[in-house]
Amino acid sequence: LKVDDMTRGRFEARGMSPVRPSGEQGEVMQYYEMPEELLEDPETLRPWVEAAIGAARRARRGRARPGR
């Protein structure tokens, strides 16, 4: 799930790690593993997904070009 400075701590508190598609020495992405147990409970999963959507929206606003 997408993270930013506002949401990263929540993932780290659960022991989740950032996605590193090129291995341990590779680039750290702004996506974190999702706690596996959340897949079994949609109501518990919902706030995590909503937080990820919020992080993506904030990132998009930060990249918006002037005048847009």
Coordinates of C-alpha atoms in Angstrom, one line a residue:
L1 CA 0.0 0.0 0.0
K2 CA 1.1 3.6 -0.7
V3 CA 2.6 5.4 2.3
D4 CA 3.9 8.9 3.1
D5 CA 5.2 10.7 6.1
M6 CA 1.7 10.8 7.6
T7 CA 1.1 7.0 7.3
R8 CA 4.5 5.3 7.4
G9 CA 4.6 5.0 11.2
R10 CA 1.4 2.9 11.2
F11 CA 3.0 0.3 9.0
E12 CA 6.3 0.3 10.8
A13 CA 4.5 -0.1 14.1
R14 CA 3.1 -3.4 12.7
G15 CA 6.6 -4.5 11.6
M16 CA 5.9 -4.0 7.9
S17 CA 8.7 -3.1 5.5
P18 CA 9.0 -1.0 2.4
V19 CA 8.7 -2.7 -1.0
R20 CA 12.2 -3.2 -2.5
P21 CA 11.7 -4.7 -6.0
S22 CA 15.4 -5.0 -6.6
G23 CA 16.2 -6.7 -3.3
E24 CA 17.6 -5.6 0.0
Q25 CA 20.1 -3.2 -1.5
G26 CA 17.7 -1.8 -4.1
E27 CA 15.6 1.3 -4.1
V28 CA 13.1 1.8 -1.3
M29 CA 9.7 2.5 -2.7
Q30 CA 6.9 4.5 -1.1
Y31 CA 4.8 1.3 -0.8
Y32 CA 4.8 -1.0 2.2
E33 CA 3.8 -4.5 2.7
M34 CA 0.2 -4.9 3.9
P35 CA -0.4 -6.8 7.2
E36 CA -1.4 -10.2 5.9
E37 CA -4.2 -10.7 8.4
L38 CA -6.1 -7.7 7.0
L39 CA -6.9 -9.7 3.8
E40 CA -9.3 -11.8 5.8
D41 CA -11.3 -8.9 7.2
P42 CA -12.6 -6.2 4.8
E43 CA -13.8 -3.9 7.6
T44 CA -10.3 -4.0 9.2
L45 CA -8.7 -3.6 5.8
R46 CA -10.8 -0.5 4.9
P47 CA -9.0 2.1 7.0
W48 CA -5.6 0.9 5.7
V49 CA -6.8 1.2 2.1
E50 CA -8.3 4.6 2.8
A51 CA -5.0 5.8 4.3
A52 CA -3.1 4.5 1.2
I53 CA -5.5 6.4 -1.1
G54 CA -5.0 9.6 1.0
A55 CA -1.2 9.2 0.7
A56 CA -1.5 8.8 -3.1
R57 CA -3.7 11.9 -3.3
R58 CA -1.3 13.9 -1.3
A59 CA 1.6 12.7 -3.5
R60 CA -0.3 13.6 -6.6
R61 CA -1.1 17.1 -5.3
G62 CA 2.6 17.6 -4.5
R63 CA 3.5 16.8 -8.2
A64 CA 0.8 19.0 -9.7
R65 CA 2.2 21.5 -12.2
P66 CA 1.6 25.3 -11.5
G67 CA -1.6 26.5 -13.1
R68 CA -3.4 23.1 -12.8

